[in-house]
Coordinates of C-alpha atoms in Angstrom, one line a residue:
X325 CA -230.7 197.5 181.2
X326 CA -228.4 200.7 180.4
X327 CA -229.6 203.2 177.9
X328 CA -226.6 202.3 175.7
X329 CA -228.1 198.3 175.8
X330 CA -231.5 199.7 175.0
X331 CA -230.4 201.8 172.3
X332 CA -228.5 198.6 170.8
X333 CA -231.7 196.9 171.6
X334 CA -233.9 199.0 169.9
X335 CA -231.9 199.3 166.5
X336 CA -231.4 195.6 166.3
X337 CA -235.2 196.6 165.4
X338 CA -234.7 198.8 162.3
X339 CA -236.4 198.3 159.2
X340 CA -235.1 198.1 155.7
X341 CA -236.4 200.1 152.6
X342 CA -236.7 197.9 149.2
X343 CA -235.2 199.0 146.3
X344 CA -236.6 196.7 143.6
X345 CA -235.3 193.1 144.4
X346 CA -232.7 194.6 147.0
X347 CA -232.9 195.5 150.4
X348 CA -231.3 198.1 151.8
X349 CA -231.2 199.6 155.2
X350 CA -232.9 202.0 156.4
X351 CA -231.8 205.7 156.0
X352 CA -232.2 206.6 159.5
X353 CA -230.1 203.6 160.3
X354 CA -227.2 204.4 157.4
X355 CA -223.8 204.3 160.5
X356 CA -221.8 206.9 158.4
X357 CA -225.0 209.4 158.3
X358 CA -225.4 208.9 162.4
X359 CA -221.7 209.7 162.8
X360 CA -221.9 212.4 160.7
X361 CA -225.1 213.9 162.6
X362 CA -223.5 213.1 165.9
X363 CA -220.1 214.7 164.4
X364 CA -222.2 217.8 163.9
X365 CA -224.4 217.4 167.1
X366 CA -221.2 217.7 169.0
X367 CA -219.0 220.4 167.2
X368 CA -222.4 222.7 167.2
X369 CA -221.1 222.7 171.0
X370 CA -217.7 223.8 170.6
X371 CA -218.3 226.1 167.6
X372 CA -219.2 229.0 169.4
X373 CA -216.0 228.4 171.2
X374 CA -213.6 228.7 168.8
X375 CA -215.0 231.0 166.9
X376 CA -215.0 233.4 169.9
X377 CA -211.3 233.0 170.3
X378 CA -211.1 233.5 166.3
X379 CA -210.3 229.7 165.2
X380 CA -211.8 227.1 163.0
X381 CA -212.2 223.5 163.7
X382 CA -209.6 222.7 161.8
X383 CA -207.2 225.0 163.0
X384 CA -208.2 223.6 166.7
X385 CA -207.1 220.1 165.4
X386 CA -204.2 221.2 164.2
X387 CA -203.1 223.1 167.6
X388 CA -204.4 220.4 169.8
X389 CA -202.4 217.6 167.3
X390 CA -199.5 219.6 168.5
X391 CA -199.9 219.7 172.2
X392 CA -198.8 215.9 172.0
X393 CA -195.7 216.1 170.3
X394 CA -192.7 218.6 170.5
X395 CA -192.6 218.7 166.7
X396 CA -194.1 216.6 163.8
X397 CA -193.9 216.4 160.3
X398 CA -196.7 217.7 157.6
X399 CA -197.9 213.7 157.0
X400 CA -198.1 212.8 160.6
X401 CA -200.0 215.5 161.5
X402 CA -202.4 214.8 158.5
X403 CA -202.8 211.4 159.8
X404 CA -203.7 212.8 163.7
X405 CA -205.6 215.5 162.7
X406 CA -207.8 213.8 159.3
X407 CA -207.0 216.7 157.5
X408 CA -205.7 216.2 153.8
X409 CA -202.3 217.2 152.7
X410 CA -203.6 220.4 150.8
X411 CA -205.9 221.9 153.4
X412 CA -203.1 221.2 156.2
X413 CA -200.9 223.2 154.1
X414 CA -202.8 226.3 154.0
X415 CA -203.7 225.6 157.8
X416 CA -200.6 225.7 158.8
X417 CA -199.4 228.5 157.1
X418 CA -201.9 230.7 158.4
X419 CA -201.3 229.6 161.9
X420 CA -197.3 230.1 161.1
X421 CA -198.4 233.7 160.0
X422 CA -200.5 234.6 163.8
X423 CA -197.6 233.1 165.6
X424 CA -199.3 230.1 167.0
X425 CA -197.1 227.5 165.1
X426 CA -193.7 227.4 163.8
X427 CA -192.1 225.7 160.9
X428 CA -188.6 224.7 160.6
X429 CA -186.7 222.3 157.9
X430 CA -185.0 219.3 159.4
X431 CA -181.6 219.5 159.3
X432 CA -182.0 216.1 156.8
X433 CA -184.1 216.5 154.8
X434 CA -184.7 220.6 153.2
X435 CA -187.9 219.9 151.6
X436 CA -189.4 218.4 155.1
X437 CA -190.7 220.9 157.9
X438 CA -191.1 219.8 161.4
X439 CA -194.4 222.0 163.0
X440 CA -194.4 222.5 166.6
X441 CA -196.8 225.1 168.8
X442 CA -194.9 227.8 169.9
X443 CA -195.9 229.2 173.2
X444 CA -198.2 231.8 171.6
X445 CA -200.1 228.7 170.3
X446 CA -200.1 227.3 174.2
X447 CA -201.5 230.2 175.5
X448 CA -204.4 230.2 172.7
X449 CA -205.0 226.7 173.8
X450 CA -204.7 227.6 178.0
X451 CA -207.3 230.1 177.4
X452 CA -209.8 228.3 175.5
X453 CA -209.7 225.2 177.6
X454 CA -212.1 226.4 180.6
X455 CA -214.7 226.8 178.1
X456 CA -214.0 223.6 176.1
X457 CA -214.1 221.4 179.2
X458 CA -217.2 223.2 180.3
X459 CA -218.9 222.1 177.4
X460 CA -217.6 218.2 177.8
X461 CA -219.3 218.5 181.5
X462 CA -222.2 219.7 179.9
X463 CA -222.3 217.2 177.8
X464 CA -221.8 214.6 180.0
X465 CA -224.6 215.7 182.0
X466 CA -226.9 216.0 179.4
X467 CA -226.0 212.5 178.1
X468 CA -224.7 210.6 181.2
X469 CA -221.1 209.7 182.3
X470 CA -222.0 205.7 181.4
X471 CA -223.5 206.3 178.4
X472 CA -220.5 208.9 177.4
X473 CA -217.5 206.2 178.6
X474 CA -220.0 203.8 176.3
X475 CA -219.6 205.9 173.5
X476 CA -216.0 206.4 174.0
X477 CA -215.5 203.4 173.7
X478 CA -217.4 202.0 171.1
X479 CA -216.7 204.6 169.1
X480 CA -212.0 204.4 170.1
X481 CA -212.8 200.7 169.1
X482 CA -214.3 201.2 165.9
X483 CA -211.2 202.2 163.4
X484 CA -209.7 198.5 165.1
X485 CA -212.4 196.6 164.6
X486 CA -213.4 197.8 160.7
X487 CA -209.6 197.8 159.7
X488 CA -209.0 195.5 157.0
X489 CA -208.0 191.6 157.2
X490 CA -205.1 191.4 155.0

C-alpha cells in the first residue's frame, strides 16, 4: 500500500465532534482548513525566496500568470492568478511602476488594458527560478515523487470534480 492509500485509509477513520443533535466532522478533518495548512506549509518554502528578490506572493502570481500568455486582460488574469479585481489593480500597478509589467489599452476597447511581462519582468523570473525549483526538489524529496504526482493530481482534479451540476 502507498503512503497516499494509507493516508486515505487512515482518514476514512476520522471521528466526528457532536454538536447537540448534529454531527459534524472533526476539526482536524475540516478539507478547506488542510488546504489552507498545506497552502501555508508550502509557501513558508518559497517565502524566503521571494522576499529575497523583493516580491510578494502575489506579485509572483501575477508575473508567473504572465509567462504563459503574450498579453492578457485585467479579468483573465484575475481568474489565473485568484487574485480579486481590486488587489490585481494595485498589483499591477506597482509592478508597471518597477518595470516588470507593462500596460497598454487595446486598440478596441480604451477602458481595457492588455498586461504583458516585459523582459525586465523575464529576467526577475530567470533569476529566481534556480532557487524556486530547488525548493520543489526538496520538496519532492522530503515528501516522495509518488506521493507528490498523487497530490498533483488529486489536488488538478479537484476544481472538476466539486464544480457544480447545472
Amino acid at each position: 500500500m502507498s503512503r497516499a492509500e494509507a493516508l486515505r485509509a487512515r482518514g476514512a477513520d476520522a471521528g466526528t465532534a457532536r454538536l447537540g443533535d448534529d454531527a459534524l466532522r472533526d476539526f482536524s478533518r475540516s478539507l478547506p482548513m488542510l488546504l489552507l495548512r498545506a497552502h501555508q506549509s508550502v509557501m513558508a518554502e518559497f517565502r524566503p525566496v521571494l522576499r529575497a528578490h523583493g516580491i510578494t506572493e502575489q506579485q509572483w502570481r501575477v508575473l508567473r500568470a504572465l509567462t504563459t500568455a503574450s498579453s492578457v486582460r485585467a479579468t483573465r488574469l484575475a481568474e489565473l492568478t485568484l487574485i480579486s479585481g481590486p488587489s490585481l489593480t494595485r498589483i499591477v500597478k506597482s509592478l508597471d511602476e518597477r518595470g516588470l509589467v507593462s500596460r497598454v489599452a487595446e486598440a478596441g476597447d480604451q477602458r481595457a488594458r492588455a498586461i504583458s511581462i516585459t523582459a525586465a519582468g523575464r529576467r526577475l523570473i530567470a533569476t529566481v527560478a534556480p532557487d524556486s525549483e530547488a525548493r520543489y526538489r526538496s520538496i519532492a524529496t522530503r515528501i516522495g515523487e509518488e506521493d507528490l504526482g498523487a497530490i498533483y493530481a488529486l489536488l488538478s482534479e479537484l476544481p472538476r470534480r466539486l464544480k457544480p451540476v447545472r
